[in-house]
CSV table of C-alpha atoms and ligand atoms in Angstrom, one decimal:
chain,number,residue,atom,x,y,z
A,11,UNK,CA,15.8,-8.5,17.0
A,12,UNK,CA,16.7,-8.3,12.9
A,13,UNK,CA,13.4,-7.5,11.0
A,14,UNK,CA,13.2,-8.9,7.6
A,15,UNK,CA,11.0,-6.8,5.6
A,16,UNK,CA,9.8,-8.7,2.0
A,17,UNK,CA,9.6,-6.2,-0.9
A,18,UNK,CA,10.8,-8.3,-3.3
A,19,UNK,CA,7.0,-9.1,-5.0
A,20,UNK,CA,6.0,-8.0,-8.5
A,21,UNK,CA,3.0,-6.0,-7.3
A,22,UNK,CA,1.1,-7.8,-10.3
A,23,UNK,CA,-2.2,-7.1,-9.0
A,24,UNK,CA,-1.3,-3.3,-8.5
A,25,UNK,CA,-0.7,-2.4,-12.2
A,26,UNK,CA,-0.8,-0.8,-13.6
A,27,UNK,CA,0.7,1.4,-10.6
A,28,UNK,CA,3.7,-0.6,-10.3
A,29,UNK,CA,4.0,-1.3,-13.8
A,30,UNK,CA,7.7,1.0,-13.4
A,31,UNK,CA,7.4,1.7,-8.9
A,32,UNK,CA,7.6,-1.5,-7.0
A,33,UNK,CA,4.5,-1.7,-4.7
A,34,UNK,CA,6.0,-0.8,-1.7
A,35,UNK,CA,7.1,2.2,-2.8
A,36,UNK,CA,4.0,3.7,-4.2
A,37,UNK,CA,3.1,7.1,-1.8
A,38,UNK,CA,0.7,6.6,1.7
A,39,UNK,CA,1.1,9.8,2.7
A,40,UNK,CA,4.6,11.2,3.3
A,41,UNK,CA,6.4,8.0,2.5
A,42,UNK,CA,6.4,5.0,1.0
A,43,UNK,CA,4.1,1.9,1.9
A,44,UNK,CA,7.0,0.1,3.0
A,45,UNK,CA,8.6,2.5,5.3
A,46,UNK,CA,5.5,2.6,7.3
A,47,UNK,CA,6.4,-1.5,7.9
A,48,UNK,CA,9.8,-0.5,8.5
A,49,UNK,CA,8.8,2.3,10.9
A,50,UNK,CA,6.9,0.2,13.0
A,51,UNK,CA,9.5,-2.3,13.2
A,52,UNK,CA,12.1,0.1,14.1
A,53,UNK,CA,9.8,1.6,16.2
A,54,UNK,CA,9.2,-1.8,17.8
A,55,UNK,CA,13.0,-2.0,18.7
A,56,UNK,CA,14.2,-4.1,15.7
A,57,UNK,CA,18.3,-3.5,16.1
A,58,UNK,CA,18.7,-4.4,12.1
A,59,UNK,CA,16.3,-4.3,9.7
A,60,UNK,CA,16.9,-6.7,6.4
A,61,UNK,CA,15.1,-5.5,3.2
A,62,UNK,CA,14.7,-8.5,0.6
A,63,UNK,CA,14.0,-7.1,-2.7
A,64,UNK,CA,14.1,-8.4,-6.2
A,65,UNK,CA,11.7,-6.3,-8.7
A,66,UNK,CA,12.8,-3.1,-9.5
A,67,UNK,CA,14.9,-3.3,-6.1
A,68,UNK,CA,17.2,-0.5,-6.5
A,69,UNK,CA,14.6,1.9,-5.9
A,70,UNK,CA,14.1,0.1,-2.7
A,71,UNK,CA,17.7,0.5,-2.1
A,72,UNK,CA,18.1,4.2,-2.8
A,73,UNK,CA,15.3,5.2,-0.7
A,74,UNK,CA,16.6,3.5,2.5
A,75,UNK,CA,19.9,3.5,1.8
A,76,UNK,CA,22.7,1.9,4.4
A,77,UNK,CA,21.4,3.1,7.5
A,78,UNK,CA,17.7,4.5,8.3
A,79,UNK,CA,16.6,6.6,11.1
A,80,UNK,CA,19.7,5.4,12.9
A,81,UNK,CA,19.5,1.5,12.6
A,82,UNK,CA,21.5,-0.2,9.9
A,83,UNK,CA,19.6,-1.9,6.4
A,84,UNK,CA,20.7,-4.3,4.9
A,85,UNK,CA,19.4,-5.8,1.8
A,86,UNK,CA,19.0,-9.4,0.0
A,87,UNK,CA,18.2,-9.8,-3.3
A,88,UNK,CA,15.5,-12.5,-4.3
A,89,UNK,CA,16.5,-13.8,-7.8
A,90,UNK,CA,13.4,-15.0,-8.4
A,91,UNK,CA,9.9,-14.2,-6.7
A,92,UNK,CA,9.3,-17.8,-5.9
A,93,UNK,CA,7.1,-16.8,-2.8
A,94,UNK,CA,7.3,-15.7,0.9
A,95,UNK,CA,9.4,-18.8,2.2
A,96,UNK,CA,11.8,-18.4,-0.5
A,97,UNK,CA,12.0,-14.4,0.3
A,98,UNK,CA,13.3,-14.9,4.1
A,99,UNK,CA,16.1,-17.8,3.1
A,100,UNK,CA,17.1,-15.2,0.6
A,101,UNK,CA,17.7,-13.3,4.4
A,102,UNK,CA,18.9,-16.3,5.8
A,103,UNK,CA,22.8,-15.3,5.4
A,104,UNK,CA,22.4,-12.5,7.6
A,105,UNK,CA,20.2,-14.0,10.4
A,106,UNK,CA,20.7,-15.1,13.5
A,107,UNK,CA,19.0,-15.5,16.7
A,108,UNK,CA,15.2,-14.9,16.8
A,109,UNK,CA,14.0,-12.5,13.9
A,110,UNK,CA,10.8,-10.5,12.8
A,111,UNK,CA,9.5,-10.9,9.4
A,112,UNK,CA,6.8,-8.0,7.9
A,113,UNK,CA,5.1,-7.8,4.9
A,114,UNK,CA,6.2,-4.6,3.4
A,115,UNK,CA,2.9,-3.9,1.1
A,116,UNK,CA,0.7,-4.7,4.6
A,117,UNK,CA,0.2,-1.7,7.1
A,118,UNK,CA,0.1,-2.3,10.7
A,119,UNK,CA,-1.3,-1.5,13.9
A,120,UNK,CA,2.6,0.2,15.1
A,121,UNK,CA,1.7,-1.1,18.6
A,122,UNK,CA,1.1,-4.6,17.9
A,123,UNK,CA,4.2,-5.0,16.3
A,124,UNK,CA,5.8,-4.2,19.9
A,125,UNK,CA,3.8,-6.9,21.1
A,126,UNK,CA,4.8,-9.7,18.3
A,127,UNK,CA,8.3,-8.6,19.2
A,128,UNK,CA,8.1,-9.0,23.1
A,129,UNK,CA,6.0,-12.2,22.8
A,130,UNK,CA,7.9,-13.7,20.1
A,131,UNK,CA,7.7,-17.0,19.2
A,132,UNK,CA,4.4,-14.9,17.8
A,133,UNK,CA,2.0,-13.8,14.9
A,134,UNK,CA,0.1,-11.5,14.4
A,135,UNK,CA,-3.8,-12.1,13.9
A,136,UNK,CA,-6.7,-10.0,12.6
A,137,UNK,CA,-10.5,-10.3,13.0
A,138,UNK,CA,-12.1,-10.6,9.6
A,139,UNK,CA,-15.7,-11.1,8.5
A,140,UNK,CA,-14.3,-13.3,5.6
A,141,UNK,CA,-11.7,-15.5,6.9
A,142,UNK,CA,-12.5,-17.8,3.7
A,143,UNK,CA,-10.4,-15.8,2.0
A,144,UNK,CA,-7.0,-15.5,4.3
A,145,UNK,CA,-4.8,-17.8,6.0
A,146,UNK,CA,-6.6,-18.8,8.9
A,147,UNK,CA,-5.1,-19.6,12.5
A,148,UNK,CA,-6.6,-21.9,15.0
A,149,UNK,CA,-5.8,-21.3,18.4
A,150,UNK,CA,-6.5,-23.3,22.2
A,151,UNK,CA,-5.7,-21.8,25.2
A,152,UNK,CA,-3.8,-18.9,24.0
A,153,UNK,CA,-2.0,-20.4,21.7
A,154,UNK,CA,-1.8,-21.2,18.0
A,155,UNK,CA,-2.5,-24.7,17.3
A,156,UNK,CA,-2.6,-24.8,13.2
A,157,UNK,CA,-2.9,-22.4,10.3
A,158,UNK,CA,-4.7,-23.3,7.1
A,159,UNK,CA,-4.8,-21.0,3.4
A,160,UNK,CA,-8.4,-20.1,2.6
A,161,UNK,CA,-10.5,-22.8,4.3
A,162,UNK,CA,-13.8,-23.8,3.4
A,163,UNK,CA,-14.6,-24.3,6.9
A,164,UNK,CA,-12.7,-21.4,9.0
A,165,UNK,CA,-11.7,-22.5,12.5
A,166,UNK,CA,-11.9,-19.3,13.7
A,167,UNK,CA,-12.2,-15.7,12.1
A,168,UNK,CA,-8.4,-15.2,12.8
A,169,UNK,CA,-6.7,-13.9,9.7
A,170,UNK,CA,-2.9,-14.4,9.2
A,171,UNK,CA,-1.8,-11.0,8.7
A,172,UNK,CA,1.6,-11.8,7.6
A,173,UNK,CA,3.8,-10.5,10.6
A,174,UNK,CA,5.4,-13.0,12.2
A,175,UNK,CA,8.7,-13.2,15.3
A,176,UNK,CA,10.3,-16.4,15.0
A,177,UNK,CA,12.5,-17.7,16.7
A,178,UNK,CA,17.0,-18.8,16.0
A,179,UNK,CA,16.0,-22.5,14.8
A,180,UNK,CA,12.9,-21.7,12.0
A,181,UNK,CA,16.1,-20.3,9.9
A,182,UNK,CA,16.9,-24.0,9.3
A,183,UNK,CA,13.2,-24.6,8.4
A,184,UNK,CA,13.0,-21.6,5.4
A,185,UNK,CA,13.4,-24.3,2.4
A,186,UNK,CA,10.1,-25.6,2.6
A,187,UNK,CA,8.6,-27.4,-0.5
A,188,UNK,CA,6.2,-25.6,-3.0
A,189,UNK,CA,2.9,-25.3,-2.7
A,190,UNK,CA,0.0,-25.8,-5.3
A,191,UNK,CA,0.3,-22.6,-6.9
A,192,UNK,CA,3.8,-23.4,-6.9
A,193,UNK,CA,5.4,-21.0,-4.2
A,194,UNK,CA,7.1,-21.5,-1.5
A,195,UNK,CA,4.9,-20.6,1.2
A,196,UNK,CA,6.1,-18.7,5.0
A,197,UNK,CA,3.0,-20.4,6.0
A,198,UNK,CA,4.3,-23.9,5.9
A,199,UNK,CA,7.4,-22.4,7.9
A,200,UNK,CA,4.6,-21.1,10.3
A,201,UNK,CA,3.2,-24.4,10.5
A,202,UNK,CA,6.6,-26.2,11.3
A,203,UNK,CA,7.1,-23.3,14.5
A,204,UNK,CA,3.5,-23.7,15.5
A,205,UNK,CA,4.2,-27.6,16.0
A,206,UNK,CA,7.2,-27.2,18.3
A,207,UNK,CA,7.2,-24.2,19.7
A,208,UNK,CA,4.4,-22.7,21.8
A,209,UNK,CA,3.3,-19.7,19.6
A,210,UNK,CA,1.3,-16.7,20.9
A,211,UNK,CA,-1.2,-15.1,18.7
A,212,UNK,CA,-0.9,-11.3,19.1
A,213,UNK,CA,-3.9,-9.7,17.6
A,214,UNK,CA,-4.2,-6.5,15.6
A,215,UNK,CA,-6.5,-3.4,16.0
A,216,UNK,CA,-6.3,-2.6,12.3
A,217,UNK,CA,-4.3,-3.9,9.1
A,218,UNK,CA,-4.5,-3.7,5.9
A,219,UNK,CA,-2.7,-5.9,3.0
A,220,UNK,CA,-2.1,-3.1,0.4
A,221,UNK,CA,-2.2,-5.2,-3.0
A,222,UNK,CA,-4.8,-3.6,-4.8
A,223,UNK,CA,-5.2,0.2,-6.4
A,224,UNK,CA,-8.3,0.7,-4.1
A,225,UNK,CA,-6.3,-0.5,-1.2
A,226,UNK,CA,-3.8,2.1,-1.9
A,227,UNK,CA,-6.3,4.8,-1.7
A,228,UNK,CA,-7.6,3.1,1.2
A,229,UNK,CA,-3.6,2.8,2.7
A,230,UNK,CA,-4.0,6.9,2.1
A,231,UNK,CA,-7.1,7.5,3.7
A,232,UNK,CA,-5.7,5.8,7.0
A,233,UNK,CA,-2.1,7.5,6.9
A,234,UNK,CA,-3.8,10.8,6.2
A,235,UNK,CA,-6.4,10.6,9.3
A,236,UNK,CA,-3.5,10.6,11.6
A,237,UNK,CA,-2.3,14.2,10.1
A,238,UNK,CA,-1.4,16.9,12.2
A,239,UNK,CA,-2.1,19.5,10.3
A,240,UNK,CA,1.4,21.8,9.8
A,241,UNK,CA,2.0,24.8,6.9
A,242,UNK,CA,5.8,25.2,6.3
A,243,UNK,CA,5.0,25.8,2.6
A,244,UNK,CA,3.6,29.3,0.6
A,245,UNK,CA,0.0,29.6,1.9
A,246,UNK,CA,-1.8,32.4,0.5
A,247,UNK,CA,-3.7,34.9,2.6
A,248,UNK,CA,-6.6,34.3,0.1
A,249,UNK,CA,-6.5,30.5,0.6
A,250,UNK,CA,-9.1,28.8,3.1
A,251,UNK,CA,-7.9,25.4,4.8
A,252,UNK,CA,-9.9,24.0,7.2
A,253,UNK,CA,-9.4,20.2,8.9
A,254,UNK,CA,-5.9,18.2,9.3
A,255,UNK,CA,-3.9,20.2,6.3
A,256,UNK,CA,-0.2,19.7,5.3
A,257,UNK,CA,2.0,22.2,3.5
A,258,UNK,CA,5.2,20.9,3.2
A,259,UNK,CA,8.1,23.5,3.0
A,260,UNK,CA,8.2,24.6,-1.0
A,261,UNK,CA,5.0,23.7,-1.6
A,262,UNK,CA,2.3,26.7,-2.9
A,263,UNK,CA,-0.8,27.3,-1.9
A,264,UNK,CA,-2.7,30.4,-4.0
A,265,UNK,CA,-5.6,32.7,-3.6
A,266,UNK,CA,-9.2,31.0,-4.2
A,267,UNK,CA,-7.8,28.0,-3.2
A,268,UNK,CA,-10.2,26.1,-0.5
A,269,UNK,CA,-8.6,22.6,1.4
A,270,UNK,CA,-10.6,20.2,3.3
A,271,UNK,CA,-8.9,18.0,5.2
A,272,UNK,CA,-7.5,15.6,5.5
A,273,UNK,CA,-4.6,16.5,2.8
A,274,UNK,CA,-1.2,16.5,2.8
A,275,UNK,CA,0.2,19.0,-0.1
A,276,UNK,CA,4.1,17.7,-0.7
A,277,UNK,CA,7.0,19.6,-1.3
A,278,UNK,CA,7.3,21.7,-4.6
A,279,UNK,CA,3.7,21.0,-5.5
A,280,UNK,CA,1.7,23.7,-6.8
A,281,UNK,CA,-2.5,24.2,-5.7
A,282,UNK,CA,-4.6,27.2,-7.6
A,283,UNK,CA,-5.7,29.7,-7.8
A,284,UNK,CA,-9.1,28.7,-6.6
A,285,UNK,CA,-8.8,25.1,-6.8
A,286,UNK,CA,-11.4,22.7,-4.4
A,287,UNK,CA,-9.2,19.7,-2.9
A,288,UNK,CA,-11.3,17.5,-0.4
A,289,UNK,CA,-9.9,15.1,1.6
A,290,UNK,CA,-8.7,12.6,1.7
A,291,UNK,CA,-6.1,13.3,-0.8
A,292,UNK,CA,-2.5,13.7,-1.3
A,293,UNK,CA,-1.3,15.9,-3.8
A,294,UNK,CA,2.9,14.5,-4.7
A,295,UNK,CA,5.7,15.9,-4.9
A,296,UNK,CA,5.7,18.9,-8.1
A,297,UNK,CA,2.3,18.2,-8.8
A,298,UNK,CA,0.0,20.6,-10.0
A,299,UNK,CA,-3.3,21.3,-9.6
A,300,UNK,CA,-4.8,24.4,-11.2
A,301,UNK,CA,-7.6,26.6,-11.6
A,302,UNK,CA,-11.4,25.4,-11.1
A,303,UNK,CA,-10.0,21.9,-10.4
A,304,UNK,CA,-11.7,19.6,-7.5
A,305,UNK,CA,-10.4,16.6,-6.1
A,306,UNK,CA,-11.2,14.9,-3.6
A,307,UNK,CA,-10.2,11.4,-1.6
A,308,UNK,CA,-7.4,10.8,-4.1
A,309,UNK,CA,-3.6,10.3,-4.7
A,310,UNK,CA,-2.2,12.4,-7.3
A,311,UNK,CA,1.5,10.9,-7.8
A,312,UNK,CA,4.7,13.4,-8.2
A,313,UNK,CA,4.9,15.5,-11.2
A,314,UNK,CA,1.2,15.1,-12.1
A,315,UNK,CA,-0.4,17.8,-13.3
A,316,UNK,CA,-4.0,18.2,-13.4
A,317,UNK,CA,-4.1,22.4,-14.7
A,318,UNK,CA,-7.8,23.3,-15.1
A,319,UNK,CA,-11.0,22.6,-14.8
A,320,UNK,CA,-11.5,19.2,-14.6
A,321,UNK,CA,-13.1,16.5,-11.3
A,322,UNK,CA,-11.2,13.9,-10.5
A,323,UNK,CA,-12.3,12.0,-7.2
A,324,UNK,CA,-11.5,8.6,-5.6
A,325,UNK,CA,-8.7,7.7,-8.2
A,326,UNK,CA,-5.0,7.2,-8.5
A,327,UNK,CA,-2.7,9.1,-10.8
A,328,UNK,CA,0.6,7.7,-11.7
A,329,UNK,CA,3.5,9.7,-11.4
A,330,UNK,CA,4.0,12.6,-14.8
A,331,UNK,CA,0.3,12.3,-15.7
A,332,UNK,CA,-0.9,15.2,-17.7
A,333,UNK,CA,-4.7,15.7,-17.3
A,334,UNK,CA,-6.1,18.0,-20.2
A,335,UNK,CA,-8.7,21.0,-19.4
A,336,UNK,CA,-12.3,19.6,-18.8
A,337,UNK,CA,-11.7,15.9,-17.9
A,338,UNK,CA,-14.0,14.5,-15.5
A,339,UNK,CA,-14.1,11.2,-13.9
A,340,UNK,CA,-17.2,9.7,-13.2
A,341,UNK,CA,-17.0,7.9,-9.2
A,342,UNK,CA,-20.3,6.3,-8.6
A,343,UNK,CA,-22.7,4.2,-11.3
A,344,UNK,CA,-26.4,5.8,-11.1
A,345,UNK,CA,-27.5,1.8,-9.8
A,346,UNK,CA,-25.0,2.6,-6.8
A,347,UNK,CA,-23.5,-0.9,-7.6
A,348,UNK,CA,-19.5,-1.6,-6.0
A,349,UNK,CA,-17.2,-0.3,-8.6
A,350,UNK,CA,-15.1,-3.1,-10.6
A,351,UNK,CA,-11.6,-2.9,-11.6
A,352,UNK,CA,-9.8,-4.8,-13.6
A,353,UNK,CA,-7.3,-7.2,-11.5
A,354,UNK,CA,-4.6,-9.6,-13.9
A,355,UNK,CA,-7.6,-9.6,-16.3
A,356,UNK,CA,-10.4,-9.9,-14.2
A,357,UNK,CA,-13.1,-7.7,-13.4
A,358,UNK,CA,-13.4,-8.1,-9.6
A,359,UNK,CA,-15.5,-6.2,-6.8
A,360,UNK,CA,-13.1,-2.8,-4.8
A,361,UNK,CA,-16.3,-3.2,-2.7
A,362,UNK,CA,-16.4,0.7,-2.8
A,363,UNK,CA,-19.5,2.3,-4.3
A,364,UNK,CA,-17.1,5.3,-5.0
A,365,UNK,CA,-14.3,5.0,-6.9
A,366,UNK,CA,-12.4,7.0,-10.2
A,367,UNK,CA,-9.9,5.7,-12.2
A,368,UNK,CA,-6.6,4.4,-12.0
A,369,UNK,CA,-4.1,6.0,-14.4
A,370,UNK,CA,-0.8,4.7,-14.9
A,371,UNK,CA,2.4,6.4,-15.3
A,372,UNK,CA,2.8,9.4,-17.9
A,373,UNK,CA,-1.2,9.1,-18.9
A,374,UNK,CA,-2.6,12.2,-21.0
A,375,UNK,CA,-6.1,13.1,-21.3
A,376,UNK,CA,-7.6,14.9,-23.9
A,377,UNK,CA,-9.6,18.4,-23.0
A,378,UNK,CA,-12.9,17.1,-22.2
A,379,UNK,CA,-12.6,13.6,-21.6
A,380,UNK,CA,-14.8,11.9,-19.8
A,381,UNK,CA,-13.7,9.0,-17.6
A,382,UNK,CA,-16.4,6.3,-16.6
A,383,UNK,CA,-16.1,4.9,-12.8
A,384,UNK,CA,-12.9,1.6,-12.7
A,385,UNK,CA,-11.4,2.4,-15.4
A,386,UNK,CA,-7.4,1.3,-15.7
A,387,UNK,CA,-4.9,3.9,-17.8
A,388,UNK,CA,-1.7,1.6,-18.9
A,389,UNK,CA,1.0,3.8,-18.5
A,390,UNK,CA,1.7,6.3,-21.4
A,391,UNK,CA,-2.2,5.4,-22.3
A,392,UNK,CA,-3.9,9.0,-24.2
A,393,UNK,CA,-7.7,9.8,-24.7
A,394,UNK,CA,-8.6,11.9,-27.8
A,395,UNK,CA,-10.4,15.3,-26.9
A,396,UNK,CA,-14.2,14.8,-26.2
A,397,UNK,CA,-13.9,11.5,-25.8
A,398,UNK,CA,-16.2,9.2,-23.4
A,399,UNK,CA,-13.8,6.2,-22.1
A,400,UNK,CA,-15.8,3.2,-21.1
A,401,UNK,CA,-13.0,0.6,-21.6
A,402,UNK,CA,-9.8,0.2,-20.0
A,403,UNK,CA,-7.0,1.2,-22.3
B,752,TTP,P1,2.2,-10.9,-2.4
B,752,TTP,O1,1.3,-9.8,-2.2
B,752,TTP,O2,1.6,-12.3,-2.4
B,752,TTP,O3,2.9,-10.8,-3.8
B,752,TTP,P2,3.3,-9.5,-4.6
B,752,TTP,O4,3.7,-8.4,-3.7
B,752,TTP,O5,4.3,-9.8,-5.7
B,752,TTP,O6,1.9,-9.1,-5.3
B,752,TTP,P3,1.1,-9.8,-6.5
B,752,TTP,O7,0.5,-11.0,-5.9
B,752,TTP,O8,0.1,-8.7,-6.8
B,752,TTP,O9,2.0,-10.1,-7.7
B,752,TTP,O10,3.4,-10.9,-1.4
B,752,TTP,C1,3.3,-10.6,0.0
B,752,TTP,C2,4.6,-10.0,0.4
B,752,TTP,O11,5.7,-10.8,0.2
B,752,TTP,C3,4.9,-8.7,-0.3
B,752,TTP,O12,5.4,-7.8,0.6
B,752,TTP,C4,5.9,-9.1,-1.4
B,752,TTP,C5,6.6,-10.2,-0.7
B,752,TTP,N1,7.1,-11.2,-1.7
B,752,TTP,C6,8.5,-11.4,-1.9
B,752,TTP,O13,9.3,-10.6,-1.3
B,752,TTP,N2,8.9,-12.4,-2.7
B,752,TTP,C7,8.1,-13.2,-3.3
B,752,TTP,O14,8.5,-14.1,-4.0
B,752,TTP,C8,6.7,-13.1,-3.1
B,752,TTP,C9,5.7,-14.0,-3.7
B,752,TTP,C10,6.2,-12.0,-2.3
């Protein structure tokens, strides 16, 4: 079966991390967030898979290239992000038979997406707490029987988690009209298969739709659990790891250093001396985290460098971020209140009583500055030395 993969979305609520990387390829451990959806579809026995991208789709391109871990890619460009629907059709040309479609910013249990595959016409389906706020199947004897966006009355507390196996004839139903918001929705193409076909609901032991900074550290803290820990890299005698640790091969590792897992430290990347990193937290590619540095449950981008004595814990660095001596971030409010972050102008709940600060791209810090918990760095954003930052700049 051909899996189409959409990565052709703007990311908007991910910025400003994918302000200049498209959302799926921001880092979840050794790869990016879309190559886990593609490894689970390949994995699943998908004999093509069919990237759609659109923003900033080259670097989707480059990364998978013409062929990928043996099975061919192919790749079709969305002009416009005009929604899901409007995503697959953009596949269409290259379809035929049944097909898989994946969301390539969600991450999924691997196994289920054998099961969508094998029981295909299928979807996959989560139990939330909240359905309210998902697509929301019904289902009768085994099957689905409807699907409805964010009821006010949930049939059931099935979520659509956006991984579907259709099958030959829904290519002719992909030009479905636009919605409210003014999208073409792949749930009214959902809803066309669900009333003539008979469509089995395959249900997942964990997902999780990665559109959110706090979801990528949460995306992170998931990949990372399932470590096995592995040092091909420069680990110094004098260093003290303990739990699931990485060291990729031409990554260092000096005296006074102490690593609790899980972390994965990538290749060329640079830890101590006597640096504290707790897990979860993956340390990028050339990064560089110096002396009397602690981090801890946090993704520090490629070619960040974060050189001495400073905390940084439950935040996200951008890629080239230069963090000047003494800057600490601030992860929890004294009250213990959920942490907000600002989302397309909003300042909305991460439900996380811990959590740092989100710097984009090529940020700099003054020595001594002092982050306050949710705050959002544009990229290229500075702090002045000494200064307290209470406001997202
Ligand atoms: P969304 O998360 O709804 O959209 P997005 O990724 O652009 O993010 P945001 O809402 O923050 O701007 O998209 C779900 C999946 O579908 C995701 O993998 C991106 C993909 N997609 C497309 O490929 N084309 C589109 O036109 C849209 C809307 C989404």
């Amino acid at each position: 079966m051909k899996a189409v993969v959409l990565a052709a979305g703007q990311g908007t609520r991910m910025r400003p991390l994918s302000e200049s990387v498209p959302k799926p390829m921001l880092p979840v451990a050794d790869r990016p967030l879309a190559a886990h959806t593609v490894d689970a579809a390949i994995d699943a026995g998908a004999d093509e898979i069919v990237l759609v991208i659109g923003y900033e789709g080259e670097t989707v391109r480059d990364y998978f290239g013409p062929e990928y871990r043996g099975v061919p890619v192919s790749y079709a460009v969305q002009e416009e992000q005009a929604g899901t629907a409007d995503a697959v059709d953009a596949a269409s040309p290259v379809l035929e038979g049944p097909f898989a479609v994946l969301n390539g910013d969600n991450l999924y249990d691997p196994a289920a997406i054998d099961r969508l595959f094998d029981a295909c016409p299928a979807v996959c389906a989560i139990e939330v707490d909240e359905p309210r706020n998902y697509g929301v199947l019904s289902t009768a004897d085994g099957s689905v029987t409807g699907i409805v966006e964010k009821p006010d009355e949930p049939p059931t507390n099935l979520a659509n988690a956006g991984a579907y196996a259709f099958p030959a004839e829904a290519r002719e139903w992909l030009a479905v009209p636009a919605s409210e918001r003014g999208e073409h929705e792949i749930t009214d193409v959902v809803a066309r298969v669900i009333d003539e076909y008979d469509v089995t609901p395959v249900t997942l032991e964990r997902w999780l739709d990665v559109g959110r900074p706090w979801e990528l550290l949460a995306a992170n803290e998931w990949h990372l659990a399932e470590l096995d820990g592995r040092i091909d890299g420069d680990v110094s005698d004098d260093a003290h790891l303990e739990g699931e640790v990485v060291v990729e091969a031409g990554a260092t590792v000096e005296p006074g250093v102490v690593i609790e897992g899980p972390a994965l430290i990538r290749e060329g990347a640079e830890v101590g001396p006597n640096a504290y990193v707790r897990g979860a937290t993956l340390i990028g590619r050339d990064a560089e985290i110096g002396h009397a540095v602690e981090i801890k449950n946090s993704v520090v981008s490629r070619g960040t460098s974060v050189s001495h004595l400073s905390y940084i814990g439950d935040s996200v660095l951008g890629r080239d971020v230069n963090v000047g001596a003494g800057t600490n971030v601030a992860n929890l409010r004294h009250d213990d209140a959920a942490i907000e972050f600002t989302v397309k102008g909003d300042r909305v709940s991460t439900g996380r009583r811990k959590f740092g600060v989100v710097a984009g791209d090529g940020v700099k810090t003054g020595i001594n500055t002092s982050l306050t918990p949710g705050l959002r760095l544009e990229p290229g954003a500075t702090t002045m030395p000494g200064e307290t930052v209470e406001r997202d700049r």
